[in-house]
Amino acid sequence: SAGRGFGKTKMAAEDTGWWGWQNPNSIIHVVAPTQNDLRGVCFEGQSGLMGIIPAECRADYNRTFGEIRLTNGTIIRGFSAEKPDRLRGPQCHRLWGDELAAWDKPAGKAREVFDMAMFGLRLGPLPRVMWTTTPKPIELVRKLTAPKAGRVLVRGSTYDNKANLPQSFFDQIASFE
């Protein structure tokens, strides 16, 4: 969990794209708070998967269905936290859950979405999940940031990425401190 501008999306997209390329014929799920977040941030955003995965590695991108197919047979499927039931049934080797704290709005369904996503994480010998979020004090975020064996927690501040962000951004956020 880290502040805005830390680079969470870029890090997760690079990790997801690289893992998908290194593991042919795998299935990866990406869950974002809304369909617009999935498309506009995780898939098509400046730091999203379409900008990270080289064009020659992409076989197809179906914007309507939220699916990226790589030339090595890997499929990256997108889901919205707005519709937890869409996660009922599909399975994957790897999962990227973006802005987990925002999954609780507007209907308070973060736990339901989390459970459905985790039930699908059952392919291969070592399924893995990566959660990225700007922290908020919701129960699920508290649970996932508690120390636990096998879990790696990376925390950071917006200021940790200051060299890559414009000064005008920091001028603007100074009013919120």
Short mmCIF file of N, CA and C in Angstrom, two decimals:
data_model
loop_
_atom_site.label_atom_id
_atom_site.label_comp_id
_atom_site.label_asym_id
_atom_site.label_seq_id
_atom_site.Cartn_x
_atom_site.Cartn_y
_atom_site.Cartn_z
N SER A 1 0.86 -1.18 0.00
CA SER A 1 0.00 0.00 0.00
C SER A 1 0.89 1.23 0.00
N ALA A 2 0.53 2.19 -0.82
CA ALA A 2 1.37 3.38 -0.95
C ALA A 2 0.52 4.55 -1.41
N GLY A 3 1.07 5.73 -1.27
CA GLY A 3 0.37 6.96 -1.63
C GLY A 3 0.24 7.15 -3.13
N ARG A 4 -0.59 8.12 -3.48
CA ARG A 4 -0.80 8.44 -4.90
C ARG A 4 0.50 8.91 -5.52
N GLY A 5 0.74 8.44 -6.74
CA GLY A 5 1.95 8.85 -7.44
C GLY A 5 3.18 8.02 -7.08
N PHE A 6 3.03 7.02 -6.22
CA PHE A 6 4.16 6.19 -5.80
C PHE A 6 4.67 5.30 -6.93
N GLY A 7 3.78 4.88 -7.82
CA GLY A 7 4.17 4.01 -8.92
C GLY A 7 3.60 2.60 -8.79
N LYS A 8 2.53 2.45 -8.01
CA LYS A 8 1.92 1.14 -7.79
C LYS A 8 1.44 0.51 -9.09
N THR A 9 0.74 1.28 -9.91
CA THR A 9 0.18 0.73 -11.15
C THR A 9 1.29 0.30 -12.09
N LYS A 10 2.30 1.12 -12.25
CA LYS A 10 3.41 0.78 -13.15
C LYS A 10 4.12 -0.48 -12.67
N MET A 11 4.37 -0.56 -11.37
CA MET A 11 5.04 -1.74 -10.82
C MET A 11 4.20 -2.99 -11.04
N ALA A 12 2.90 -2.90 -10.77
CA ALA A 12 2.03 -4.07 -10.92
C ALA A 12 1.87 -4.47 -12.38
N ALA A 13 1.73 -3.50 -13.27
CA ALA A 13 1.60 -3.81 -14.70
C ALA A 13 2.88 -4.46 -15.22
N GLU A 14 4.03 -3.95 -14.82
CA GLU A 14 5.29 -4.55 -15.27
C GLU A 14 5.44 -5.97 -14.74
N ASP A 15 5.11 -6.17 -13.47
CA ASP A 15 5.20 -7.51 -12.89
C ASP A 15 4.22 -8.46 -13.57
N THR A 16 2.99 -8.01 -13.77
CA THR A 16 1.96 -8.84 -14.40
C THR A 16 2.32 -9.20 -15.83
N GLY A 17 2.72 -8.20 -16.61
CA GLY A 17 3.11 -8.44 -18.00
C GLY A 17 4.30 -9.37 -18.12
N TRP A 18 5.32 -9.14 -17.30
CA TRP A 18 6.53 -9.96 -17.35
C TRP A 18 6.22 -11.40 -16.94
N TRP A 19 5.45 -11.56 -15.86
CA TRP A 19 5.10 -12.90 -15.40
C TRP A 19 4.30 -13.63 -16.49
N GLY A 20 3.36 -12.94 -17.11
CA GLY A 20 2.57 -13.54 -18.18
C GLY A 20 3.42 -13.99 -19.35
N TRP A 21 4.45 -13.20 -19.66
CA TRP A 21 5.33 -13.55 -20.76
C TRP A 21 6.22 -14.74 -20.39
N GLN A 22 6.70 -14.78 -19.17
CA GLN A 22 7.59 -15.85 -18.72
C GLN A 22 6.85 -17.17 -18.45
N ASN A 23 5.53 -17.12 -18.41
CA ASN A 23 4.72 -18.31 -18.11
C ASN A 23 3.67 -18.51 -19.19
N PRO A 24 4.09 -19.05 -20.35
CA PRO A 24 3.17 -19.23 -21.48
C PRO A 24 1.92 -20.01 -21.10
N ASN A 25 0.83 -19.68 -21.78
CA ASN A 25 -0.45 -20.36 -21.62
C ASN A 25 -1.03 -20.23 -20.20
N SER A 26 -0.65 -19.16 -19.53
CA SER A 26 -1.20 -18.93 -18.20
C SER A 26 -2.41 -18.00 -18.28
N ILE A 27 -3.15 -17.96 -17.18
CA ILE A 27 -4.32 -17.09 -17.09
C ILE A 27 -4.09 -16.15 -15.91
N ILE A 28 -4.25 -14.87 -16.18
CA ILE A 28 -4.06 -13.84 -15.16
C ILE A 28 -5.35 -13.04 -15.07
N HIS A 29 -5.79 -12.79 -13.84
CA HIS A 29 -6.95 -11.93 -13.62
C HIS A 29 -6.49 -10.58 -13.07
N VAL A 30 -7.11 -9.52 -13.56
CA VAL A 30 -6.89 -8.17 -13.06
C VAL A 30 -8.24 -7.67 -12.59
N VAL A 31 -8.32 -7.27 -11.32
CA VAL A 31 -9.57 -6.76 -10.75
C VAL A 31 -9.35 -5.31 -10.36
N ALA A 32 -10.21 -4.43 -10.86
CA ALA A 32 -10.14 -3.00 -10.55
C ALA A 32 -11.48 -2.56 -9.96
N PRO A 33 -11.52 -1.40 -9.30
CA PRO A 33 -12.77 -0.97 -8.67
C PRO A 33 -13.95 -0.86 -9.63
N THR A 34 -13.73 -0.32 -10.83
CA THR A 34 -14.80 -0.15 -11.81
C THR A 34 -14.31 -0.59 -13.17
N GLN A 35 -15.25 -0.76 -14.10
CA GLN A 35 -14.88 -1.09 -15.48
C GLN A 35 -14.04 0.03 -16.08
N ASN A 36 -14.38 1.26 -15.76
CA ASN A 36 -13.59 2.40 -16.27
C ASN A 36 -12.18 2.38 -15.72
N ASP A 37 -12.01 2.02 -14.44
CA ASP A 37 -10.66 1.91 -13.86
C ASP A 37 -9.87 0.79 -14.53
N LEU A 38 -10.54 -0.32 -14.78
CA LEU A 38 -9.87 -1.45 -15.42
C LEU A 38 -9.32 -1.01 -16.78
N ARG A 39 -10.19 -0.40 -17.58
CA ARG A 39 -9.80 0.00 -18.93
C ARG A 39 -8.85 1.20 -18.90
N GLY A 40 -9.24 2.25 -18.16
CA GLY A 40 -8.51 3.51 -18.22
C GLY A 40 -7.23 3.57 -17.41
N VAL A 41 -7.05 2.65 -16.46
CA VAL A 41 -5.84 2.65 -15.63
C VAL A 41 -5.04 1.37 -15.86
N CYS A 42 -5.62 0.23 -15.51
CA CYS A 42 -4.87 -1.03 -15.54
C CYS A 42 -4.51 -1.50 -16.94
N PHE A 43 -5.42 -1.32 -17.91
CA PHE A 43 -5.16 -1.79 -19.26
C PHE A 43 -4.59 -0.69 -20.17
N GLU A 44 -5.28 0.42 -20.28
CA GLU A 44 -4.92 1.44 -21.27
C GLU A 44 -4.25 2.69 -20.68
N GLY A 45 -4.16 2.78 -19.38
CA GLY A 45 -3.56 3.95 -18.75
C GLY A 45 -2.09 4.09 -19.10
N GLN A 46 -1.54 5.25 -18.83
CA GLN A 46 -0.14 5.53 -19.17
C GLN A 46 0.81 4.48 -18.59
N SER A 47 0.51 3.98 -17.40
CA SER A 47 1.34 2.95 -16.77
C SER A 47 0.71 1.57 -16.86
N GLY A 48 -0.33 1.42 -17.65
CA GLY A 48 -1.07 0.16 -17.73
C GLY A 48 -0.43 -0.89 -18.61
N LEU A 49 -1.08 -2.03 -18.66
CA LEU A 49 -0.55 -3.20 -19.37
C LEU A 49 -0.29 -2.97 -20.85
N MET A 50 -1.18 -2.26 -21.54
CA MET A 50 -0.98 -2.04 -22.98
C MET A 50 0.25 -1.18 -23.26
N GLY A 51 0.63 -0.35 -22.33
CA GLY A 51 1.84 0.45 -22.50
C GLY A 51 3.10 -0.28 -22.05
N ILE A 52 2.93 -1.29 -21.23
CA ILE A 52 4.07 -2.04 -20.68
C ILE A 52 4.44 -3.24 -21.56
N ILE A 53 3.43 -3.97 -22.02
CA ILE A 53 3.69 -5.17 -22.82
C ILE A 53 3.99 -4.75 -24.25
N PRO A 54 5.15 -5.12 -24.77
CA PRO A 54 5.50 -4.73 -26.15
C PRO A 54 4.47 -5.23 -27.17
N ALA A 55 4.21 -4.43 -28.17
CA ALA A 55 3.20 -4.76 -29.19
C ALA A 55 3.48 -6.12 -29.84
N GLU A 56 4.73 -6.45 -30.05
CA GLU A 56 5.05 -7.72 -30.71
C GLU A 56 4.75 -8.93 -29.81
N CYS A 57 4.50 -8.71 -28.53
CA CYS A 57 4.15 -9.79 -27.60
C CYS A 57 2.63 -9.94 -27.45
N ARG A 58 1.87 -8.95 -27.95
CA ARG A 58 0.42 -8.98 -27.82
C ARG A 58 -0.20 -9.55 -29.09
N ALA A 59 -1.03 -10.59 -28.92
CA ALA A 59 -1.72 -11.17 -30.06
C ALA A 59 -3.03 -10.43 -30.32
N ASP A 60 -3.69 -9.99 -29.24
CA ASP A 60 -5.00 -9.36 -29.38
C ASP A 60 -5.36 -8.62 -28.10
N TYR A 61 -6.11 -7.54 -28.26
CA TYR A 61 -6.70 -6.84 -27.12
C TYR A 61 -8.16 -6.62 -27.43
N ASN A 62 -9.03 -7.26 -26.65
CA ASN A 62 -10.45 -7.09 -26.82
C ASN A 62 -10.93 -6.11 -25.75
N ARG A 63 -11.09 -4.87 -26.16
CA ARG A 63 -11.47 -3.79 -25.24
C ARG A 63 -12.85 -4.02 -24.65
N THR A 64 -13.76 -4.55 -25.43
CA THR A 64 -15.13 -4.79 -24.98
C THR A 64 -15.17 -5.82 -23.85
N PHE A 65 -14.46 -6.91 -24.01
CA PHE A 65 -14.46 -7.98 -23.01
C PHE A 65 -13.38 -7.82 -21.95
N GLY A 66 -12.48 -6.83 -22.13
CA GLY A 66 -11.41 -6.62 -21.16
C GLY A 66 -10.47 -7.80 -21.11
N GLU A 67 -9.89 -8.12 -22.26
CA GLU A 67 -9.01 -9.28 -22.33
C GLU A 67 -7.82 -8.99 -23.25
N ILE A 68 -6.64 -9.28 -22.75
CA ILE A 68 -5.41 -9.16 -23.53
C ILE A 68 -4.86 -10.57 -23.73
N ARG A 69 -4.60 -10.92 -24.99
CA ARG A 69 -3.99 -12.22 -25.30
C ARG A 69 -2.57 -11.97 -25.78
N LEU A 70 -1.65 -12.71 -25.21
CA LEU A 70 -0.25 -12.61 -25.61
C LEU A 70 0.06 -13.66 -26.67
N THR A 71 1.11 -13.43 -27.43
CA THR A 71 1.48 -14.36 -28.49
C THR A 71 1.94 -15.71 -27.93
N ASN A 72 2.27 -15.78 -26.66
CA ASN A 72 2.70 -17.05 -26.06
C ASN A 72 1.53 -17.84 -25.47
N GLY A 73 0.30 -17.39 -25.71
CA GLY A 73 -0.88 -18.10 -25.24
C GLY A 73 -1.43 -17.62 -23.90
N THR A 74 -0.73 -16.73 -23.22
CA THR A 74 -1.23 -16.20 -21.95
C THR A 74 -2.43 -15.30 -22.19
N ILE A 75 -3.40 -15.38 -21.28
CA ILE A 75 -4.60 -14.55 -21.34
C ILE A 75 -4.67 -13.72 -20.06
N ILE A 76 -4.83 -12.42 -20.23
CA ILE A 76 -5.01 -11.51 -19.09
C ILE A 76 -6.45 -11.02 -19.16
N ARG A 77 -7.25 -11.39 -18.15
CA ARG A 77 -8.67 -11.05 -18.14
C ARG A 77 -8.95 -10.00 -17.07
N GLY A 78 -9.76 -9.02 -17.43
CA GLY A 78 -10.12 -7.96 -16.51
C GLY A 78 -11.50 -8.13 -15.91
N PHE A 79 -11.63 -7.73 -14.65
CA PHE A 79 -12.89 -7.80 -13.92
C PHE A 79 -13.08 -6.51 -13.14
N SER A 80 -14.34 -6.17 -12.92
CA SER A 80 -14.70 -4.99 -12.14
C SER A 80 -15.22 -5.43 -10.78
N ALA A 81 -14.81 -4.73 -9.73
CA ALA A 81 -15.31 -5.02 -8.39
C ALA A 81 -16.79 -4.67 -8.27
N GLU A 82 -17.32 -3.97 -9.26
CA GLU A 82 -18.75 -3.62 -9.26
C GLU A 82 -19.63 -4.87 -9.42
N LYS A 83 -19.05 -5.92 -10.01
CA LYS A 83 -19.82 -7.13 -10.30
C LYS A 83 -19.09 -8.36 -9.77
N PRO A 84 -19.14 -8.60 -8.45
CA PRO A 84 -18.41 -9.73 -7.86
C PRO A 84 -18.79 -11.08 -8.46
N ASP A 85 -20.03 -11.25 -8.88
CA ASP A 85 -20.45 -12.55 -9.42
C ASP A 85 -19.75 -12.93 -10.71
N ARG A 86 -19.20 -11.95 -11.45
CA ARG A 86 -18.45 -12.28 -12.67
C ARG A 86 -17.18 -13.07 -12.34
N LEU A 87 -16.72 -12.95 -11.07
CA LEU A 87 -15.54 -13.69 -10.64
C LEU A 87 -15.89 -15.11 -10.17
N ARG A 88 -17.14 -15.42 -10.13
CA ARG A 88 -17.58 -16.74 -9.68
C ARG A 88 -17.35 -17.73 -10.83
N GLY A 89 -16.40 -18.63 -10.64
CA GLY A 89 -16.14 -19.65 -11.65
C GLY A 89 -14.80 -19.51 -12.35
N PRO A 90 -14.47 -18.36 -12.97
CA PRO A 90 -13.20 -18.28 -13.68
C PRO A 90 -12.00 -18.51 -12.75
N GLN A 91 -11.02 -19.21 -13.26
CA GLN A 91 -9.84 -19.51 -12.46
C GLN A 91 -8.59 -18.95 -13.11
N CYS A 92 -7.55 -18.79 -12.28
CA CYS A 92 -6.32 -18.18 -12.79
C CYS A 92 -5.09 -18.70 -12.04
N HIS A 93 -3.94 -18.40 -12.64
CA HIS A 93 -2.64 -18.71 -12.04
C HIS A 93 -2.15 -17.54 -11.19
N ARG A 94 -2.58 -16.36 -11.58
CA ARG A 94 -2.04 -15.12 -10.98
C ARG A 94 -3.16 -14.10 -10.95
N LEU A 95 -3.07 -13.20 -9.96
CA LEU A 95 -4.11 -12.19 -9.78
C LEU A 95 -3.47 -10.86 -9.39
N TRP A 96 -3.92 -9.79 -10.04
CA TRP A 96 -3.55 -8.43 -9.63
C TRP A 96 -4.85 -7.74 -9.23
N GLY A 97 -4.95 -7.37 -7.97
CA GLY A 97 -6.10 -6.62 -7.47
C GLY A 97 -5.71 -5.18 -7.28
N ASP A 98 -6.26 -4.29 -8.09
CA ASP A 98 -5.86 -2.87 -8.05
C ASP A 98 -6.82 -2.04 -7.21
N GLU A 99 -6.28 -1.13 -6.46
CA GLU A 99 -7.03 -0.19 -5.60
C GLU A 99 -8.08 -0.93 -4.76
N LEU A 100 -7.59 -1.91 -4.04
CA LEU A 100 -8.43 -2.74 -3.19
C LEU A 100 -9.31 -1.92 -2.24
N ALA A 101 -8.78 -0.86 -1.66
CA ALA A 101 -9.56 -0.05 -0.72
C ALA A 101 -10.77 0.58 -1.39
N ALA A 102 -10.70 0.82 -2.69
CA ALA A 102 -11.82 1.43 -3.41
C ALA A 102 -12.90 0.40 -3.78
N TRP A 103 -12.63 -0.86 -3.59
CA TRP A 103 -13.62 -1.89 -3.90
C TRP A 103 -14.83 -1.79 -2.98
N ASP A 104 -14.68 -1.12 -1.86
CA ASP A 104 -15.77 -1.03 -0.89
C ASP A 104 -16.83 0.00 -1.26
N LYS A 105 -16.59 0.78 -2.29
CA LYS A 105 -17.55 1.82 -2.70
C LYS A 105 -18.23 1.40 -3.99
N PRO A 106 -19.46 1.64 -4.20
CA PRO A 106 -20.41 2.27 -3.28
C PRO A 106 -21.14 1.26 -2.40
N ALA A 107 -21.05 -0.03 -2.68
CA ALA A 107 -21.95 -0.99 -2.02
C ALA A 107 -21.32 -1.75 -0.86
N GLY A 108 -20.08 -1.45 -0.48
CA GLY A 108 -19.45 -2.17 0.62
C GLY A 108 -19.18 -3.63 0.31
N LYS A 109 -18.75 -3.92 -0.93
CA LYS A 109 -18.58 -5.30 -1.37
C LYS A 109 -17.13 -5.76 -1.42
N ALA A 110 -16.23 -5.05 -0.79
CA ALA A 110 -14.81 -5.40 -0.90
C ALA A 110 -14.56 -6.84 -0.49
N ARG A 111 -15.13 -7.27 0.61
CA ARG A 111 -14.89 -8.64 1.09
C ARG A 111 -15.46 -9.68 0.12
N GLU A 112 -16.63 -9.41 -0.43
CA GLU A 112 -17.24 -10.34 -1.39
C GLU A 112 -16.39 -10.46 -2.65
N VAL A 113 -15.91 -9.33 -3.16
CA VAL A 113 -15.07 -9.34 -4.36
C VAL A 113 -13.77 -10.07 -4.06
N PHE A 114 -13.17 -9.76 -2.92
CA PHE A 114 -11.93 -10.42 -2.51
C PHE A 114 -12.11 -11.94 -2.47
N ASP A 115 -13.17 -12.39 -1.80
CA ASP A 115 -13.41 -13.82 -1.68
C ASP A 115 -13.59 -14.48 -3.05
N MET A 116 -14.39 -13.89 -3.92
CA MET A 116 -14.62 -14.45 -5.26
C MET A 116 -13.32 -14.50 -6.05
N ALA A 117 -12.51 -13.45 -5.96
CA ALA A 117 -11.23 -13.41 -6.68
C ALA A 117 -10.29 -14.49 -6.15
N MET A 118 -10.23 -14.65 -4.85
CA MET A 118 -9.33 -15.64 -4.25
C MET A 118 -9.77 -17.07 -4.54
N PHE A 119 -11.08 -17.32 -4.62
CA PHE A 119 -11.55 -18.67 -4.95
C PHE A 119 -11.11 -19.07 -6.35
N GLY A 120 -10.92 -18.11 -7.23
CA GLY A 120 -10.48 -18.40 -8.59
C GLY A 120 -8.99 -18.58 -8.73
N LEU A 121 -8.23 -18.23 -7.73
CA LEU A 121 -6.77 -18.31 -7.76
C LEU A 121 -6.35 -19.74 -7.40
N ARG A 122 -6.49 -20.65 -8.38
CA ARG A 122 -6.28 -22.06 -8.08
C ARG A 122 -5.58 -22.85 -9.18
N LEU A 123 -4.95 -22.20 -10.11
CA LEU A 123 -4.25 -22.92 -11.18
C LEU A 123 -2.74 -22.95 -10.92
N GLY A 124 -2.12 -24.02 -11.36
CA GLY A 124 -0.68 -24.15 -11.25
C GLY A 124 -0.22 -24.52 -9.85
N PRO A 125 1.08 -24.80 -9.72
CA PRO A 125 1.61 -25.25 -8.44
C PRO A 125 1.75 -24.14 -7.39
N LEU A 126 1.84 -22.89 -7.82
CA LEU A 126 2.05 -21.81 -6.86
C LEU A 126 1.31 -20.54 -7.29
N PRO A 127 -0.01 -20.51 -7.17
CA PRO A 127 -0.76 -19.32 -7.54
C PRO A 127 -0.35 -18.14 -6.65
N ARG A 128 -0.29 -16.96 -7.24
CA ARG A 128 0.15 -15.76 -6.52
C ARG A 128 -0.81 -14.61 -6.76
N VAL A 129 -0.83 -13.69 -5.80
CA VAL A 129 -1.68 -12.51 -5.90
C VAL A 129 -0.85 -11.27 -5.53
N MET A 130 -1.16 -10.16 -6.18
CA MET A 130 -0.57 -8.87 -5.86
C MET A 130 -1.70 -7.88 -5.67
N TRP A 131 -1.72 -7.22 -4.51
CA TRP A 131 -2.72 -6.19 -4.24
C TRP A 131 -2.02 -4.85 -4.28
N THR A 132 -2.61 -3.89 -4.95
CA THR A 132 -2.09 -2.52 -4.93
C THR A 132 -3.23 -1.62 -4.46
N THR A 133 -2.90 -0.70 -3.57
CA THR A 133 -3.94 0.20 -3.08
C THR A 133 -3.36 1.43 -2.41
N THR A 134 -4.09 2.50 -2.51
CA THR A 134 -3.84 3.66 -1.67
C THR A 134 -4.59 3.33 -0.39
N PRO A 135 -3.90 3.29 0.75
CA PRO A 135 -4.54 2.76 1.96
C PRO A 135 -5.72 3.60 2.45
N LYS A 136 -6.73 2.89 2.91
CA LYS A 136 -7.89 3.47 3.58
C LYS A 136 -8.21 2.55 4.75
N PRO A 137 -8.81 3.08 5.80
CA PRO A 137 -9.06 2.26 6.99
C PRO A 137 -10.29 1.35 6.87
N ILE A 138 -10.25 0.42 5.92
CA ILE A 138 -11.33 -0.56 5.84
C ILE A 138 -10.80 -1.89 6.37
N GLU A 139 -11.69 -2.72 6.86
CA GLU A 139 -11.31 -3.97 7.51
C GLU A 139 -10.42 -4.85 6.64
N LEU A 140 -10.76 -4.99 5.37
CA LEU A 140 -10.00 -5.86 4.48
C LEU A 140 -8.57 -5.36 4.29
N VAL A 141 -8.38 -4.07 4.16
CA VAL A 141 -7.02 -3.53 4.02
C VAL A 141 -6.23 -3.77 5.30
N ARG A 142 -6.86 -3.58 6.45
CA ARG A 142 -6.17 -3.84 7.73
C ARG A 142 -5.74 -5.31 7.81
N LYS A 143 -6.62 -6.20 7.39
CA LYS A 143 -6.31 -7.63 7.44
C LYS A 143 -5.12 -7.96 6.53
N LEU A 144 -5.13 -7.43 5.33
CA LEU A 144 -4.08 -7.77 4.36
C LEU A 144 -2.74 -7.10 4.66
N THR A 145 -2.74 -6.04 5.44
CA THR A 145 -1.48 -5.38 5.78
C THR A 145 -0.92 -5.85 7.12
N ALA A 146 -1.62 -6.77 7.78
CA ALA A 146 -1.11 -7.35 9.02
C ALA A 146 0.02 -8.32 8.68
N PRO A 147 1.04 -8.39 9.53
CA PRO A 147 2.15 -9.31 9.26
C PRO A 147 1.67 -10.76 9.16
N LYS A 148 2.22 -11.47 8.17
CA LYS A 148 1.86 -12.88 7.98
C LYS A 148 2.99 -13.54 7.20
N ALA A 149 3.32 -14.76 7.56
CA ALA A 149 4.38 -15.50 6.87
C ALA A 149 4.05 -15.64 5.39
N GLY A 150 5.04 -15.44 4.53
CA GLY A 150 4.87 -15.60 3.10
C GLY A 150 4.35 -14.36 2.40
N ARG A 151 4.03 -13.34 3.15
CA ARG A 151 3.48 -12.10 2.57
C ARG A 151 4.58 -11.04 2.55
N VAL A 152 4.69 -10.36 1.44
CA VAL A 152 5.64 -9.25 1.32
C VAL A 152 4.81 -7.97 1.21
N LEU A 153 5.06 -7.04 2.11
CA LEU A 153 4.32 -5.78 2.11
C LEU A 153 5.26 -4.65 1.75
N VAL A 154 4.92 -3.93 0.70
CA VAL A 154 5.70 -2.77 0.28
C VAL A 154 4.87 -1.53 0.58
N ARG A 155 5.42 -0.63 1.34
CA ARG A 155 4.74 0.62 1.65
C ARG A 155 5.58 1.76 1.10
N GLY A 156 4.89 2.83 0.76
CA GLY A 156 5.64 3.97 0.25
C GLY A 156 4.81 5.23 0.28
N SER A 157 5.50 6.31 0.14
CA SER A 157 4.89 7.63 0.13
C SER A 157 4.98 8.21 -1.27
N THR A 158 4.09 9.10 -1.56
CA THR A 158 4.15 9.84 -2.82
C THR A 158 5.54 10.47 -2.98
N TYR A 159 6.09 10.92 -1.88
CA TYR A 159 7.38 11.61 -1.90
C TYR A 159 8.54 10.68 -2.27
N ASP A 160 8.34 9.37 -2.14
CA ASP A 160 9.38 8.42 -2.55
C ASP A 160 9.58 8.43 -4.07
N ASN A 161 8.62 8.94 -4.80
CA ASN A 161 8.69 8.98 -6.26
C ASN A 161 8.79 10.42 -6.77
N LYS A 162 9.25 11.31 -5.94
CA LYS A 162 9.28 12.74 -6.26
C LYS A 162 10.07 13.04 -7.55
N ALA A 163 11.12 12.28 -7.79
CA ALA A 163 11.96 12.53 -8.97
C ALA A 163 11.21 12.30 -10.28
N ASN A 164 10.11 11.55 -10.23
CA ASN A 164 9.37 11.23 -11.45
C ASN A 164 8.05 11.97 -11.59
N LEU A 165 7.77 12.89 -10.68
CA LEU A 165 6.51 13.63 -10.70
C LEU A 165 6.79 15.12 -10.79
N PRO A 166 5.90 15.88 -11.42
CA PRO A 166 6.14 17.33 -11.57
C PRO A 166 5.98 18.07 -10.24
N GLN A 167 6.74 19.13 -10.07
CA GLN A 167 6.67 19.95 -8.86
C GLN A 167 5.26 20.51 -8.67
N SER A 168 4.57 20.81 -9.76
CA SER A 168 3.21 21.36 -9.64
C SER A 168 2.28 20.39 -8.91
N PHE A 169 2.51 19.08 -9.04
CA PHE A 169 1.72 18.09 -8.32
C PHE A 169 1.93 18.24 -6.82
N PHE A 170 3.19 18.42 -6.42
CA PHE A 170 3.48 18.56 -5.00
C PHE A 170 2.99 19.90 -4.45
N ASP A 171 3.03 20.92 -5.28
CA ASP A 171 2.45 22.21 -4.88
C ASP A 171 0.96 22.06 -4.60
N GLN A 172 0.30 21.29 -5.45
CA GLN A 172 -1.14 21.09 -5.31
C GLN A 172 -1.48 20.27 -4.07
N ILE A 173 -0.76 19.19 -3.81
CA ILE A 173 -1.11 18.34 -2.66
C ILE A 173 -0.67 18.96 -1.33
N ALA A 174 0.19 19.96 -1.37
CA ALA A 174 0.62 20.61 -0.13
C ALA A 174 -0.58 21.18 0.64
N SER A 175 -1.61 21.57 -0.05
CA SER A 175 -2.78 22.14 0.62
C SER A 175 -3.55 21.08 1.41
N PHE A 176 -3.30 19.79 1.16
CA PHE A 176 -3.99 18.72 1.87
C PHE A 176 -3.23 18.23 3.10
N GLU A 177 -2.01 18.69 3.26
CA GLU A 177 -1.18 18.19 4.38
C GLU A 177 -1.54 18.86 5.68
#
